[in-house]
Coordinates of C-alpha atoms and ligand atoms in Angstrom, one line a residue:
X502 CA 0.0 0.0 0.0
X503 CA 1.3 3.5 -0.7
X504 CA 1.4 6.2 2.0
X505 CA -2.2 7.4 1.2
X506 CA -3.7 3.9 1.3
X507 CA -5.2 2.3 4.4
X508 CA -7.3 -0.6 5.5
X509 CA -9.8 1.6 7.3
X510 CA -10.5 5.4 6.9
X511 CA -12.8 6.9 9.5
X512 CA -14.5 10.3 8.9
X513 CA -15.5 12.3 11.9
X514 CA -13.7 12.8 15.2
X515 CA -16.7 12.7 17.6
X516 CA -16.9 10.0 20.3
X517 CA -18.0 7.4 17.8
X518 CA -15.3 8.1 15.2
X519 CA -12.5 8.3 17.7
X520 CA -13.5 5.0 19.4
X521 CA -13.6 3.3 15.9
X522 CA -10.2 4.7 15.1
X523 CA -8.7 3.4 18.3
X524 CA -10.5 0.0 18.0
X525 CA -9.2 -0.7 14.5
X526 CA -5.7 0.6 15.2
X527 CA -5.5 -1.5 18.3
X528 CA -6.4 -4.6 16.2
X529 CA -3.4 -3.8 13.9
X530 CA -5.3 -2.4 10.9
X531 CA -3.6 0.6 9.2
X532 CA -6.1 3.3 10.0
X533 CA -6.6 7.0 9.2
X534 CA -9.0 9.3 11.0
X535 CA -10.2 12.3 9.0
X536 CA -11.6 15.2 11.1
X537 CA -10.9 18.0 13.5
X538 CA -10.0 17.0 17.1
X539 CA -11.4 20.2 18.6
X540 CA -14.2 19.5 21.0
X541 CA -16.7 22.2 22.1
X542 CA -17.9 22.4 25.7
X543 CA -21.7 22.6 25.3
X544 CA -22.8 21.2 28.7
X545 CA -24.0 18.0 27.2
X546 CA -23.2 14.9 29.3
X547 CA -23.6 11.3 28.3
X548 CA -24.6 8.4 30.6
X549 CA -22.4 5.5 29.5
X550 CA -24.1 2.3 30.3
X551 CA -22.2 -0.8 31.5
X552 CA -21.6 -2.2 28.0
X553 CA -20.0 1.1 26.9
X554 CA -17.8 1.2 29.9
X555 CA -16.5 -2.4 29.1
X556 CA -15.9 -1.2 25.6
X557 CA -13.8 1.8 26.8
X558 CA -12.0 -0.5 29.2
X559 CA -11.1 -2.8 26.3
X560 CA -9.8 0.2 24.3
X561 CA -7.6 1.1 27.4
X562 CA -9.3 4.5 27.7
X563 CA -11.5 4.0 30.8
X564 CA -8.8 4.7 33.5
X565 CA -8.4 8.2 32.1
X566 CA -12.2 8.8 32.2
X567 CA -13.3 7.2 35.5
X568 CA -12.2 10.2 37.7
X569 CA -14.2 12.5 35.6
X570 CA -17.4 10.4 35.7
X571 CA -20.0 9.7 38.3
X572 CA -21.5 6.2 38.8
X573 CA -25.3 5.7 38.4
X574 CA -26.2 3.2 41.1
X575 CA -29.9 4.1 41.5
X576 CA -32.4 5.2 38.8
X577 CA -35.7 6.7 40.0
X578 CA -38.8 7.4 37.9
X579 CA -41.4 9.7 39.3
X580 CA -44.7 10.2 37.5
X581 CA -45.4 13.9 37.5
X582 CA -48.1 13.9 34.8
X583 CA -51.0 14.5 37.0
X584 CA -52.7 11.4 35.3
X585 CA -55.6 9.5 36.9
X586 CA -53.5 6.4 36.7
X587 CA -50.4 7.8 38.4
X588 CA -48.2 4.9 39.5
X589 CA -46.0 5.3 42.7
X590 CA -42.4 6.3 42.2
X591 CA -40.2 3.4 41.0
X592 CA -36.5 2.9 41.9
X593 CA -34.0 0.5 40.4
X594 CA -30.7 -0.4 42.0
X595 CA -27.8 -1.7 40.0
X596 CA -27.1 -4.2 43.0
X597 CA -30.3 -6.1 41.9
X598 CA -28.5 -7.2 38.8
X599 CA -25.1 -7.6 40.5
X600 CA -23.5 -4.5 39.1
X601 CA -21.7 -1.7 41.0
X602 CA -23.4 0.8 38.7
X603 CA -25.7 0.8 35.6
X604 CA -23.3 3.2 34.0
X605 CA -21.3 6.4 34.4
X606 CA -22.2 10.0 33.5
X607 CA -19.5 12.2 32.0
X608 CA -19.3 15.5 30.0
X609 CA -19.3 14.6 26.3
X610 CA -16.5 17.1 25.7
X611 CA -14.3 15.4 28.4
X612 CA -15.0 12.0 26.8
X613 CA -14.0 13.3 23.4
X614 CA -10.8 15.0 24.7
X615 CA -9.7 11.8 26.4
X616 CA -10.4 9.6 23.4
X617 CA -8.5 12.1 21.2
X618 CA -5.5 11.9 23.6
X619 CA -5.6 8.1 23.3
X620 CA -5.9 8.2 19.5
X621 CA -2.8 10.4 19.3
X622 CA -0.8 7.7 21.1
X623 CA -1.4 5.0 18.4
X624 CA 1.4 4.5 15.9
X625 CA -0.8 2.7 13.4
X626 CA -3.3 5.6 13.4
X627 CA -2.8 8.6 11.2
X628 CA -4.8 11.7 12.0
X629 CA -5.7 14.2 9.3
X630 CA -7.4 17.2 10.9
X631 CA -9.5 18.3 8.0
X632 CA -12.9 17.7 6.4
X633 CA -13.8 15.0 3.9
X634 CA -15.6 16.5 0.9
X635 CA -16.3 13.5 -1.3
X636 CA -16.5 9.7 -1.4
X637 CA -16.5 7.3 -4.3
X638 CA -15.8 3.6 -5.0
X639 CA -13.1 2.9 -7.7
X640 CA -12.0 -0.6 -8.6
X641 CA -13.0 -2.1 -5.3
X642 CA -11.4 0.6 -3.2
X643 CA -13.0 3.5 -1.4
X644 CA -11.6 6.9 -2.4
X645 CA -12.0 9.9 -0.1
X646 CA -11.4 13.5 -1.3
X647 CA -10.3 15.9 1.5
X648 CA -10.9 19.6 1.7
X649 CA -7.4 20.4 0.5
X650 CA -8.1 18.4 -2.7
X651 CA -5.9 15.5 -1.8
X652 CA -7.2 11.9 -2.0
X653 CA -6.8 8.8 0.2
X654 CA -7.8 5.2 -0.5
X655 CA -9.1 2.6 1.9
X656 CA -10.7 -0.9 1.9
X657 CA -13.5 0.5 4.1
X658 CA -14.7 4.0 5.0
X659 CA -16.5 4.4 8.3
X660 CA -18.9 7.4 8.3
X661 CA -18.9 8.8 11.8
X662 CA -19.7 12.3 10.6
X663 CA -22.8 12.9 12.7
X664 CA -26.5 13.5 12.1
X665 CA -26.0 15.5 8.9
X666 CA -23.6 12.9 7.5
X667 CA -22.3 14.1 4.1
X668 CA -21.0 10.6 3.3
X669 CA -24.4 9.1 3.9
X670 CA -25.9 11.6 1.5
X671 CA -23.2 11.1 -1.2
X672 CA -23.7 7.3 -0.9
X673 CA -27.5 7.9 -1.4
X674 CA -28.5 6.1 1.8
X675 CA -32.0 7.2 2.6
X676 CA -32.6 8.7 6.0
X677 CA -36.0 9.2 7.6
X678 CA -36.1 12.2 9.9
X679 CA -38.9 13.4 12.3
X680 CA -39.3 16.0 15.0
X681 CA -41.3 16.2 18.2
X682 CA -43.1 19.2 19.5
X683 CA -40.5 19.5 22.3
X684 CA -37.2 21.1 23.1
X685 CA -34.6 19.9 25.7
X686 CA -33.2 22.5 28.1
X687 CA -29.8 21.3 29.1
X688 CA -27.5 22.5 31.9
X689 CA -24.9 21.5 34.4
X690 CA -25.9 22.2 38.0
X691 CA -24.3 22.4 41.4
X692 CA -26.7 21.7 44.3
X693 CA -26.8 21.7 48.1
X694 CA -27.7 18.1 48.8
X695 CA -25.9 14.9 47.8
X696 CA -27.3 13.0 44.8
X697 CA -26.2 9.7 46.4
X698 CA -25.3 8.4 42.9
X699 CA -29.0 8.4 41.9
X700 CA -30.5 9.7 38.7
X701 CA -34.1 10.9 38.8
X702 CA -36.5 11.1 35.9
X703 CA -39.8 13.0 36.5
X704 CA -42.3 12.2 33.8
X705 CA -44.2 15.4 33.0
X706 CA -46.9 16.0 30.4
X707 CA -44.3 17.8 28.1
X708 CA -41.7 15.0 28.4
X709 CA -39.1 13.7 31.0
X710 CA -37.2 16.1 33.3
X711 CA -34.0 14.2 34.2
X712 CA -31.2 14.9 36.7
X713 CA -28.1 12.7 36.3
X714 CA -25.2 12.7 38.8
X715 CA -21.8 14.2 38.1
X716 CA -18.8 14.0 40.4
X717 CA -19.3 15.9 43.7
X718 CA -22.5 17.8 44.4
X719 CA -23.2 18.3 40.7
X720 CA -25.7 17.0 38.2
X721 CA -26.6 17.4 34.6
X722 CA -30.1 18.3 33.5
X723 CA -32.1 17.3 30.5
X724 CA -35.5 19.0 30.7
X725 CA -37.7 18.1 27.8
X726 CA -40.5 20.5 27.5
X727 CA -42.7 22.5 25.0
X728 CA -40.8 24.8 22.7
X729 CA -42.6 27.8 24.1
X730 CA -41.7 26.9 27.7
X731 CA -38.1 26.2 26.6
X732 CA -37.8 29.6 24.9
X733 CA -39.0 31.2 28.1
X734 CA -36.6 29.3 30.2
X735 CA -33.8 30.0 27.8
X736 CA -34.3 33.8 28.3
X737 CA -34.0 33.6 32.1
X738 CA -30.7 34.5 33.8
X739 CA -28.8 31.8 35.6
X740 CA -30.3 32.5 39.1
X741 CA -33.9 32.5 37.9
X742 CA -33.4 29.4 35.8
X743 CA -31.8 27.6 38.8
X744 CA -34.9 28.5 40.9
X745 CA -37.3 27.1 38.3
X746 CA -35.2 23.9 38.1
X747 CA -35.3 23.5 41.8
X748 CA -39.1 23.9 41.9
X749 CA -39.6 21.4 39.0
X750 CA -37.2 18.9 40.9
X751 CA -39.4 19.3 44.0
X752 CA -36.3 20.5 45.9
X753 CA -35.0 16.9 45.8
X754 CA -31.4 18.1 45.6
X755 CA -31.9 21.4 47.6
X756 CA -30.9 24.8 46.2
X757 CA -29.5 24.8 42.7
X758 CA -26.8 26.9 40.9
X759 CA -26.0 26.8 37.1
X760 CA -22.4 25.5 37.0
X761 CA -21.5 25.3 33.3
X762 CA -22.8 25.9 29.8
X763 CA -26.6 25.7 29.2
X764 CA -28.3 24.8 25.9
X765 CA -31.6 24.3 24.0
X766 CA -31.8 21.2 21.9
X767 CA -34.9 20.7 19.5
X768 CA -36.1 17.1 19.8
X769 CA -35.8 15.1 16.7
X770 CA -35.0 11.6 15.4
X771 CA -33.4 10.0 12.4
X772 CA -33.2 6.4 11.1
X773 CA -31.7 4.9 8.0
X774 CA -32.8 2.3 5.6
X775 CA -29.4 0.5 5.7
X776 CA -26.2 0.8 7.8
X777 CA -23.9 0.8 4.8
X778 CA -23.1 -0.5 1.4
X779 CA -19.9 -2.0 0.0
X780 CA -16.9 0.0 1.1
X781 CA -18.9 2.2 3.5
X782 CA -20.4 1.7 7.0
X783 CA -22.4 4.3 9.0
X784 CA -21.9 4.5 12.8
X785 CA -23.2 6.8 15.6
X786 CA -25.5 9.6 14.7
X787 CA -24.7 9.2 11.0
X788 CA -26.9 6.1 11.4
X789 CA -29.5 7.0 14.1
X790 CA -30.5 10.0 16.2
X791 CA -32.6 9.8 19.3
X792 CA -34.3 12.4 21.5
X793 CA -32.1 12.6 24.7
X794 CA -34.4 10.2 26.6
X795 CA -33.2 7.0 28.3
X796 CA -29.4 7.5 27.6
X797 CA -29.5 5.6 24.3
X798 CA -27.7 7.7 21.6
X799 CA -24.0 7.2 22.2
X800 CA -24.4 3.8 23.9
X801 CA -25.9 2.6 20.6
X802 CA -23.1 4.4 18.7
X803 CA -20.5 2.5 20.7
X804 CA -22.4 -0.7 20.0
X805 CA -22.3 0.1 16.2
X806 CA -18.5 0.6 16.4
X807 CA -17.9 -2.6 18.5
X808 CA -20.2 -4.6 16.1
X809 CA -18.4 -3.3 13.0
X810 CA -15.1 -4.2 14.6
X811 CA -16.3 -7.8 15.1
X812 CA -17.6 -8.0 11.5
X813 CA -14.3 -6.7 10.1
X814 CA -12.2 -9.0 12.3
X815 CA -14.4 -12.0 11.5
X816 CA -14.4 -11.2 7.8
X817 CA -10.6 -10.8 7.8
X818 CA -10.2 -14.2 9.5
X819 CA -12.3 -15.7 6.7
X820 CA -10.2 -14.0 4.0
X821 CA -12.5 -11.1 3.2
X822 CA -11.2 -7.5 3.2
X823 CA -12.7 -4.9 5.5
X824 CA -15.1 -3.3 3.0
X825 CA -16.3 -6.5 1.4
X826 CA -20.0 -7.3 0.9
X827 CA -19.7 -10.2 3.4
X828 CA -18.4 -7.9 6.2
X829 CA -21.0 -5.3 5.6
X830 CA -23.8 -7.8 5.5
X831 CA -22.7 -9.1 8.9
X832 CA -22.6 -5.5 10.2
X833 CA -26.1 -4.8 8.9
X834 CA -27.5 -8.0 10.6
X835 CA -25.9 -7.1 13.9
X836 CA -27.3 -3.6 14.0
X837 CA -30.8 -3.8 12.5
X838 CA -32.9 -5.2 15.4
X839 CA -31.0 -3.4 18.2
X840 CA -31.4 0.1 16.6
X841 CA -35.0 -0.5 15.5
X842 CA -36.1 -1.7 19.0
X843 CA -34.4 1.2 20.8
X844 CA -35.8 3.7 18.4
X845 CA -39.3 2.4 18.9
X846 CA -39.0 2.2 22.7
X847 CA -37.7 5.8 23.1
X848 CA -40.3 7.1 20.6
X849 CA -43.1 5.1 22.3
X850 CA -42.3 6.3 25.8
X851 CA -42.1 9.9 24.7
X852 CA -45.4 9.8 22.8
X853 CA -47.3 8.2 25.6
X854 CA -46.3 11.1 27.8
X855 CA -47.4 13.6 25.2
X856 CA -50.8 12.2 24.3
X857 CA -52.5 12.8 27.6
X858 CA -55.0 10.1 26.5
X859 CA -56.3 7.8 29.2
X860 CA -55.5 4.5 27.5
X861 CA -51.9 5.6 27.0
X862 CA -51.6 6.8 30.6
X863 CA -53.1 3.4 31.7
X864 CA -50.6 1.5 29.7
X865 CA -47.6 3.5 31.0
X866 CA -48.9 3.4 34.6
X867 CA -49.5 -0.3 34.4
X868 CA -46.0 -0.8 32.9
X869 CA -44.3 1.1 35.7
X870 CA -46.4 -0.6 38.4
X871 CA -45.5 -4.0 37.0
X872 CA -41.8 -2.9 37.0
X873 CA -42.1 -1.9 40.6
X874 CA -43.7 -5.1 41.8
X875 CA -42.5 -8.0 39.6
X876 CA -38.9 -8.9 40.5
X877 CA -37.9 -11.0 37.5
X878 CA -39.4 -8.4 35.1
X879 CA -37.5 -5.6 36.8
X880 CA -34.2 -7.5 36.5
X881 CA -34.8 -8.5 32.9
X882 CA -35.6 -4.9 31.9
X883 CA -32.6 -3.6 33.8
X884 CA -30.2 -6.1 32.2
X885 CA -31.6 -5.4 28.7
X886 CA -31.3 -1.6 29.3
X887 CA -27.7 -1.9 30.2
X888 CA -26.7 -4.2 27.3
X889 CA -28.9 -6.2 24.9
X890 CA -29.1 -9.9 25.8
X891 CA -28.7 -11.1 22.2
X892 CA -25.6 -10.5 20.1
X893 CA -23.6 -8.2 22.4
X894 CA -20.4 -7.3 20.6
X895 CA -17.2 -9.1 21.9
X896 CA -15.5 -6.0 23.3
X897 CA -18.6 -5.3 25.4
X898 CA -18.8 -8.8 26.8
X899 CA -15.4 -8.9 28.4
X900 CA -12.8 -6.2 28.7
X901 CA -10.0 -8.7 28.1
X902 CA -11.5 -10.0 24.8
X903 CA -9.0 -9.9 21.9
Ligands
LIG816 C1 -28.9 16.8 25.4 C2 -28.3 15.5 25.0 C3 -28.1 14.5 26.0 C4 -27.6 13.2 25.6 N1 -27.4 12.3 26.5 C5 -27.0 11.1 26.2 C6 -26.8 10.0 27.1 O1 -27.0 10.2 28.3 N2 -26.3 8.8 26.7 C7 -26.0 8.6 25.4 O2 -25.6 7.5 25.1 N3 -26.2 9.5 24.5 C8 -26.7 10.8 24.8 N4 -26.8 11.7 23.8 C9 -26.5 11.4 22.5 C10 -25.0 11.6 22.2 O3 -24.6 12.9 22.7 C11 -24.7 11.4 20.7 O4 -25.2 10.2 20.3 C12 -23.2 11.4 20.4 O5 -22.6 12.5 21.0 C13 -23.0 11.4 18.9 O6 -21.6 11.1 18.7 P1 -21.1 10.9 17.2 O7 -19.7 10.7 17.3 O8 -22.0 9.9 16.5 O9 -21.5 12.3 16.4 P2 -20.9 13.8 16.6 O10 -20.6 14.0 18.1 O11 -21.9 14.7 16.0 O12 -19.5 13.8 15.8 C14 -19.5 13.9 14.4 C15 -18.1 14.5 14.1 O13 -17.9 14.4 12.7 C16 -17.3 15.7 12.3 N5 -17.7 15.8 10.8 C17 -18.8 16.1 10.3 N6 -18.7 16.1 8.9 C18 -17.4 15.9 8.6 C19 -16.6 15.8 7.4 N7 -17.2 15.9 6.2 N8 -15.3 15.5 7.5 C20 -14.7 15.4 8.7 N9 -15.4 15.4 9.9 C21 -16.7 15.7 9.9 C22 -18.0 16.7 13.2 O14 -17.2 17.9 13.2 C23 -17.9 15.9 14.5 O15 -16.7 16.1 15.2 C24 -27.4 13.0 24.2 C25 -27.6 14.0 23.2 C26 -28.1 15.2 23.6 C27 -28.3 16.3 22.6

């Protein structure tokens, strides 16, 4: 191979792209990562569930992250819809499924910074900090054109270029997009009381209001509400917003203070008809976008990367190159059901909150009640939430996997 020719080229240096670059370089593939390594602090945090933590352990990155993250040992759900069928609060403990924590919450920008640090340390990983502007397939090789007009070749291109993925559009992979009549208010908060490693989700008529622990007496907020209310909250100064948050949280964590950037995120979703085609695989938000409910987005993104890595390694062992039809078919099979199920679950929960119709309330209330009372169901739901039972990728099953 010449110096501009690689086994794998990854486009996009967000968390999904960086983790893919590290995973492939670690397996000995000659790998190039195309994208700027600058991360913007936007106050977004990600709750990394147990499978994602194992994946980051396997990549050797977890020790640099753990001090910056807070464990989620308890998850509480409180129905604040005012519905006639209001179930009692439900709390899940990670001890019930023999885990120290369901997952860990960390600022997305910190995660990206630490992954970038790890990526820089790999010899077999070339980093080109620029944009990819075109993609084509030529004689069984993928060719990427970069912003400076230069070209690189690879057996497989991994599109980790986010929700507006240029590569997905160039490849003609259809994406279905939709929006919800909701906006998420996000903020990082300091508070008077200890969170005791518990996240709390209040289900309101406009969507979930969720507090997730960060190290110390700090938490992140995702408050899904109507666009009108979000606009009003967005105009408040920090002190007035903190007071509104404290009220909405029923003073569960005492007095609040805004302690980092705040944001407004319109709620939308995206799903694709297929996860790739010969020589191209989509991962992360290039392949699926969720509203920020139930901590699914990046956890699913890491499962894409770990599954693609398995498909490439297995294909390679069977004599197929990284971008072959066989490899991409295995990747498609491994992602289809998982992504579909999570998309439907997040969408369904969100819509039952929004309808305000009695049958929907009854269904949600009965579901929560069953979860609070039926032990085996609780444990099954908790396990499935942390990592799907079927077909978990190898790097998520055991940190010491090859
Ligand atoms: C408020 C909020 C809360 C969330 N909470 C959670 C949570 O608790 N748990 C969870 O799992 N997920 C959560 N998510 C989702 C999670 O943040 C995303 O899934 C994740 O950050 C997406 O990562 P990504 O790498 O796929 O995409 P991105 O982070 O968008 O990265 C894409 C990268 O590609 C680059 N790029 C784009 N085009 C090109 C190009 N042509 N050439 C080179 N580079 C390019 C971009 O600059 C960017 O760096 C949340 C999201 C929001 C909005």
